[in-house]
PDB file of C-alpha atoms in Angstrom:
ATOM      1  CA  MET A 780       0.000   0.000   0.000  1.00 83.00           C
ATOM      2  CA  SER A 781       1.160   3.575  -0.641  1.00 89.00           C
ATOM      3  CA  GLN A 782       0.066   7.157  -0.054  1.00 96.00           C
ATOM      4  CA  LEU A 783      -0.269   9.896  -2.683  1.00 96.00           C
ATOM      5  CA  LEU A 784       2.170  12.780  -2.425  1.00 97.00           C
ATOM      6  CA  ASP A 785       1.276  16.101  -4.049  1.00 97.00           C
ATOM      7  CA  VAL A 786       3.989  18.190  -5.685  1.00 98.00           C
ATOM      8  CA  SER A 787       4.239  21.985  -5.385  1.00 98.00           C
ATOM      9  CA  PRO A 788       6.288  24.375  -7.505  1.00 97.00           C
ATOM     10  CA  LEU A 789       9.533  25.195  -5.697  1.00 98.00           C
ATOM     11  CA  ASN A 790       9.613  28.633  -4.044  1.00 97.00           C
ATOM     12  CA  SER A 791      11.723  30.215  -1.299  1.00 96.00           C
ATOM     13  CA  LYS A 792       8.888  30.800   1.161  1.00 97.00           C
ATOM     14  CA  ASP A 793       7.531  27.240   1.234  1.00 98.00           C
ATOM     15  CA  PHE A 794      11.011  25.686   1.149  1.00 98.00           C
ATOM     16  CA  ALA A 795      12.615  27.856   3.889  1.00 97.00           C
ATOM     17  CA  LEU A 796      12.204  25.239   6.653  1.00 98.00           C
ATOM     18  CA  PHE A 797      14.286  22.764   4.639  1.00 98.00           C
ATOM     19  CA  GLY A 798      16.889  24.907   2.910  1.00 98.00           C
ATOM     20  CA  ASP A 799      17.618  27.640   0.397  1.00 98.00           C
ATOM     21  CA  VAL A 800      16.312  28.060  -3.140  1.00 98.00           C
ATOM     22  CA  ILE A 801      19.231  29.232  -5.249  1.00 97.00           C
ATOM     23  CA  GLU A 802      18.041  31.285  -8.201  1.00 96.00           C
ATOM     24  CA  ILE A 803      18.193  34.663  -9.856  1.00 93.00           C
ATOM     25  CA  SER A 804      15.473  36.955  -8.536  1.00 89.00           C
ATOM     26  CA  GLY A 805      15.283  40.719  -8.419  1.00 91.00           C
ATOM     27  CA  ALA A 806      18.155  42.999  -9.308  1.00 94.00           C
ATOM     28  CA  PRO A 807      21.751  41.752  -8.958  1.00 96.00           C
ATOM     29  CA  ASP A 808      23.542  42.547  -5.712  1.00 96.00           C
ATOM     30  CA  LYS A 809      26.556  43.831  -7.658  1.00 96.00           C
ATOM     31  CA  ILE A 810      27.518  44.552 -11.225  1.00 97.00           C
ATOM     32  CA  ILE A 811      30.988  43.164 -11.978  1.00 96.00           C
ATOM     33  CA  ASN A 812      33.301  42.380 -14.906  1.00 97.00           C
ATOM     34  CA  ALA A 813      33.295  45.881 -16.347  1.00 96.00           C
ATOM     35  CA  GLY A 814      29.503  46.047 -16.230  1.00 96.00           C
ATOM     36  CA  MET A 815      28.983  42.801 -18.158  1.00 96.00           C
ATOM     37  CA  CYS A 816      27.869  40.526 -15.312  1.00 97.00           C
ATOM     38  CA  GLY A 817      25.309  40.704 -12.528  1.00 96.00           C
ATOM     39  CA  ARG A 818      26.374  38.975  -9.316  1.00 96.00           C
ATOM     40  CA  TYR A 819      23.610  37.486  -7.160  1.00 95.00           C
ATOM     41  CA  HIS A 820      25.678  37.195  -4.008  1.00 95.00           C
ATOM     42  CA  ASP A 821      25.700  34.572  -1.246  1.00 94.00           C
ATOM     43  CA  ARG A 822      22.466  32.743  -2.137  1.00 94.00           C
ATOM     44  CA  ALA A 823      22.885  29.742   0.211  1.00 96.00           C
ATOM     45  CA  SER A 824      24.061  29.071   3.749  1.00 94.00           C
ATOM     46  CA  LEU A 825      26.641  26.296   3.654  1.00 95.00           C
ATOM     47  CA  ASP A 826      27.017  24.674   7.076  1.00 95.00           C
ATOM     48  CA  PHE A 827      29.551  22.007   8.066  1.00 95.00           C
ATOM     49  CA  SER A 828      30.387  20.678  11.528  1.00 94.00           C
ATOM     50  CA  ASP A 829      33.906  19.770  10.427  1.00 94.00           C
ATOM     51  CA  GLY A 830      35.743  18.829   7.254  1.00 94.00           C
ATOM     52  CA  HIS A 831      35.572  21.175   4.286  1.00 95.00           C
ATOM     53  CA  ALA A 832      33.326  22.088   1.366  1.00 95.00           C
ATOM     54  CA  GLY A 833      33.837  19.979  -1.724  1.00 97.00           C
ATOM     55  CA  ILE A 834      32.383  20.159  -5.208  1.00 97.00           C
ATOM     56  CA  SER A 835      31.396  16.853  -6.799  1.00 97.00           C
ATOM     57  CA  LEU A 836      29.571  16.081 -10.042  1.00 97.00           C
ATOM     58  CA  PHE A 837      26.508  13.811 -10.045  1.00 98.00           C
ATOM     59  CA  ASP A 838      25.262  12.304 -13.331  1.00 98.00           C
ATOM     60  CA  ALA A 839      21.714  11.146 -12.516  1.00 97.00           C
ATOM     61  CA  LYS A 840      19.287   9.025 -14.514  1.00 98.00           C
ATOM     62  CA  ALA A 841      15.803  10.343 -15.293  1.00 97.00           C
ATOM     63  CA  ARG A 842      12.807   9.586 -13.073  1.00 97.00           C
ATOM     64  CA  HIS A 843       9.286   9.243 -14.447  1.00 97.00           C
ATOM     65  CA  LEU A 844       5.701   9.125 -13.158  1.00 97.00           C
ATOM     66  CA  PRO A 845       4.453   7.390 -11.205  1.00 98.00           C
ATOM     67  CA  TYR A 846       7.436   8.050  -8.933  1.00 98.00           C
ATOM     68  CA  VAL A 847       7.711   6.032  -5.725  1.00 98.00           C
ATOM     69  CA  VAL A 848       9.266   7.681  -2.660  1.00 98.00           C
ATOM     70  CA  ASP A 849      10.375   4.924  -0.304  1.00 98.00           C
ATOM     71  CA  LEU A 850      13.744   6.165   0.997  1.00 98.00           C
ATOM     72  CA  LEU A 851      14.749   9.412   2.682  1.00 98.00           C
ATOM     73  CA  GLU A 852      18.214  10.339   3.861  1.00 98.00           C
ATOM     74  CA  ARG A 853      19.918  13.140   5.752  1.00 98.00           C
ATOM     75  CA  HIS A 854      23.415  14.435   6.370  1.00 98.00           C
ATOM     76  CA  PRO A 855      23.892  15.445  10.033  1.00 97.00           C
ATOM     77  CA  ALA A 856      27.389  16.894   9.551  1.00 97.00           C
ATOM     78  CA  GLY A 857      26.768  19.237   6.639  1.00 97.00           C
ATOM     79  CA  SER A 858      24.458  20.997   4.241  1.00 98.00           C
ATOM     80  CA  GLN A 859      24.176  19.792   0.644  1.00 98.00           C
ATOM     81  CA  ALA A 860      23.592  21.980  -2.429  1.00 98.00           C
ATOM     82  CA  PHE A 861      22.387  20.631  -5.803  1.00 98.00           C
ATOM     83  CA  ILE A 862      23.129  22.953  -8.711  1.00 98.00           C
ATOM     84  CA  PRO A 863      21.918  21.682 -12.108  1.00 98.00           C
ATOM     85  CA  MET A 864      24.356  21.945 -15.000  1.00 97.00           C
ATOM     86  CA  THR A 865      21.568  21.010 -17.428  1.00 96.00           C
ATOM     87  CA  GLN A 866      18.110  22.579 -17.826  1.00 95.00           C
ATOM     88  CA  THR A 867      16.417  19.492 -16.379  1.00 95.00           C
ATOM     89  CA  ARG A 868      13.725  20.035 -13.750  1.00 97.00           C
ATOM     90  CA  PHE A 869      14.083  17.872 -10.665  1.00 98.00           C
ATOM     91  CA  LEU A 870      11.907  16.646  -7.824  1.00 98.00           C
ATOM     92  CA  VAL A 871      12.939  17.726  -4.346  1.00 98.00           C
ATOM     93  CA  ILE A 872      11.427  15.567  -1.604  1.00 98.00           C
ATOM     94  CA  VAL A 873      11.927  16.859   1.958  1.00 98.00           C
ATOM     95  CA  ALA A 874      10.568  16.138   5.424  1.00 98.00           C
ATOM     96  CA  GLU A 875      10.609  17.432   8.948  1.00 98.00           C
ATOM     97  CA  ASP A 876      12.206  15.375  11.716  1.00 98.00           C
ATOM     98  CA  LYS A 877      10.073  13.768  14.414  1.00 98.00           C
ATOM     99  CA  ASP A 878      11.920  11.692  16.996  1.00 97.00           C
ATOM    100  CA  GLY A 879      14.728  10.842  14.570  1.00 97.00           C
ATOM    101  CA  ALA A 880      12.483   9.883  11.644  1.00 97.00           C
ATOM    102  CA  PRO A 881      11.036  11.793   8.687  1.00 98.00           C
ATOM    103  CA  SER A 882       7.598  13.329   9.147  1.00 97.00           C
ATOM    104  CA  ASN A 883       5.307  15.626   7.117  1.00 98.00           C
ATOM    105  CA  ILE A 884       6.889  14.726   3.793  1.00 98.00           C
ATOM    106  CA  ARG A 885       6.666  17.399   1.077  1.00 98.00           C
ATOM    107  CA  ALA A 886       7.519  17.382  -2.608  1.00 98.00           C
ATOM    108  CA  PHE A 887       8.610  20.274  -4.828  1.00 98.00           C
ATOM    109  CA  LEU A 888       9.411  20.533  -8.519  1.00 98.00           C
ATOM    110  CA  THR A 889      12.129  22.914  -9.652  1.00 98.00           C
ATOM    111  CA  GLN A 890      12.058  24.960 -12.806  1.00 96.00           C
ATOM    112  CA  PRO A 891      15.097  25.277 -15.076  1.00 95.00           C
ATOM    113  CA  GLY A 892      17.538  27.694 -13.439  1.00 93.00           C
ATOM    114  CA  GLN A 893      16.612  26.766  -9.856  1.00 98.00           C
ATOM    115  CA  ALA A 894      18.958  24.982  -7.464  1.00 98.00           C
ATOM    116  CA  VAL A 895      18.604  23.999  -3.807  1.00 98.00           C
ATOM    117  CA  ASN A 896      20.759  23.922  -0.719  1.00 98.00           C
ATOM    118  CA  LEU A 897      19.455  21.474   1.883  1.00 98.00           C
ATOM    119  CA  HIS A 898      20.167  22.490   5.460  1.00 98.00           C
ATOM    120  CA  ARG A 899      22.270  20.212   7.613  1.00 97.00           C
ATOM    121  CA  GLY A 900      20.185  17.330   9.012  1.00 98.00           C
ATOM    122  CA  VAL A 901      17.159  17.796   6.723  1.00 98.00           C
ATOM    123  CA  TRP A 902      15.514  14.574   5.590  1.00 98.00           C
ATOM    124  CA  HIS A 903      15.356  14.448   1.788  1.00 98.00           C
ATOM    125  CA  GLY A 904      14.756  12.110  -1.107  1.00 98.00           C
ATOM    126  CA  VAL A 905      17.395  10.967  -3.534  1.00 98.00           C
ATOM    127  CA  LEU A 906      18.393  13.086  -6.529  1.00 97.00           C
ATOM    128  CA  ALA A 907      15.500  12.821  -8.995  1.00 98.00           C
ATOM    129  CA  PRO A 908      15.828  14.612 -12.339  1.00 97.00           C
ATOM    130  CA  PHE A 909      12.386  14.611 -13.900  1.00 95.00           C
ATOM    131  CA  GLU A 910      11.803  13.129 -17.371  1.00 94.00           C
ATOM    132  CA  ALA A 911      15.415  13.590 -18.559  1.00 96.00           C
ATOM    133  CA  PRO A 912      18.866  12.770 -17.176  1.00 97.00           C
ATOM    134  CA  GLY A 913      20.558  15.544 -15.207  1.00 97.00           C
ATOM    135  CA  LEU A 914      24.097  16.628 -14.443  1.00 97.00           C
ATOM    136  CA  TYR A 915      24.602  18.429 -11.110  1.00 98.00           C
ATOM    137  CA  ALA A 916      27.381  20.188  -9.263  1.00 97.00           C
ATOM    138  CA  VAL A 917      26.957  19.170  -5.631  1.00 98.00           C
ATOM    139  CA  ILE A 918      28.556  21.162  -2.842  1.00 97.00           C
ATOM    140  CA  ASP A 919      28.720  19.268   0.428  1.00 97.00           C
ATOM    141  CA  ARG A 920      30.907  18.250   3.332  1.00 97.00           C
ATOM    142  CA  ILE A 921      34.054  16.268   2.654  1.00 96.00           C
ATOM    143  CA  GLY A 922      35.592  14.828   5.808  1.00 96.00           C
ATOM    144  CA  ALA A 923      36.167  11.862   8.058  1.00 95.00           C
ATOM    145  CA  GLY A 924      33.316   9.986   9.691  1.00 92.00           C
ATOM    146  CA  ALA A 925      29.825   9.047   8.633  1.00 91.00           C
ATOM    147  CA  ASN A 926      27.562  11.775   7.272  1.00 95.00           C
ATOM    148  CA  LEU A 927      24.633   9.740   5.977  1.00 97.00           C
ATOM    149  CA  GLU A 928      21.525   8.403   7.706  1.00 98.00           C
ATOM    150  CA  GLU A 929      18.922   6.512   5.670  1.00 98.00           C
ATOM    151  CA  HIS A 930      15.291   5.845   6.528  1.00 98.00           C
ATOM    152  CA  TRP A 931      13.174   3.395   4.517  1.00 98.00           C
ATOM    153  CA  LEU A 932       9.479   4.280   4.698  1.00 98.00           C
ATOM    154  CA  ALA A 933       7.149   1.534   5.957  1.00 96.00           C
ATOM    155  CA  THR A 934       4.449   2.978   3.687  1.00 97.00           C
ATOM    156  CA  PRO A 935       5.901   4.521   0.515  1.00 97.00           C
ATOM    157  CA  TYR A 936       4.490   7.614  -1.144  1.00 98.00           C
ATOM    158  CA  VAL A 937       3.648   7.837  -4.836  1.00 98.00           C
ATOM    159  CA  ILE A 938       3.752  10.932  -7.008  1.00 98.00           C
ATOM    160  CA  GLU A 939       1.304  10.596  -9.894  1.00 97.00           C
ATOM    161  CA  THR A 940       1.174  14.171 -11.219  1.00 97.00           C
ATOM    162  CA  VAL A 941       3.363  17.287 -11.177  1.00 96.00           C
ATOM    163  CA  PRO A 942       2.578  20.941 -11.892  1.00 92.00           C
ATOM    164  CA  ASP A 943       3.356  22.209 -15.403  1.00 84.00           C
TER     165      ASP A 943
END
């Protein structure tokens, strides 16, 4: 048996509990490069308990509907940012923590040009590019010790539709 999970368009207000939406909005904070480039400055709060920030590349296979959400994970020692290098939309599944387990699971769909930074310790689904493969720059903690907790859901969720 499974439960339906609705998907909302990704926006900063609704996502704030879980992390940062990284995107261009409003006027640039600075104009640089002899007036040829707008800099949108410091759009995410990277947070690591130890170690250092590293940039990795993830080459992810496409996900399609219906999409089953049966595993959530979190990284207690550091935040994790996913920055698409392709124009592929992706599903972002997140949840609150209740007594060490995910609770109140939510689903968002990015638009091309949007990226996310998940706060340290936030439960989230696996990387899920929607309908096409995706290449991502991922900024997260590199260091000694475990930084991954997984939680398999007793009752999976299913996403059957997404917003246009």
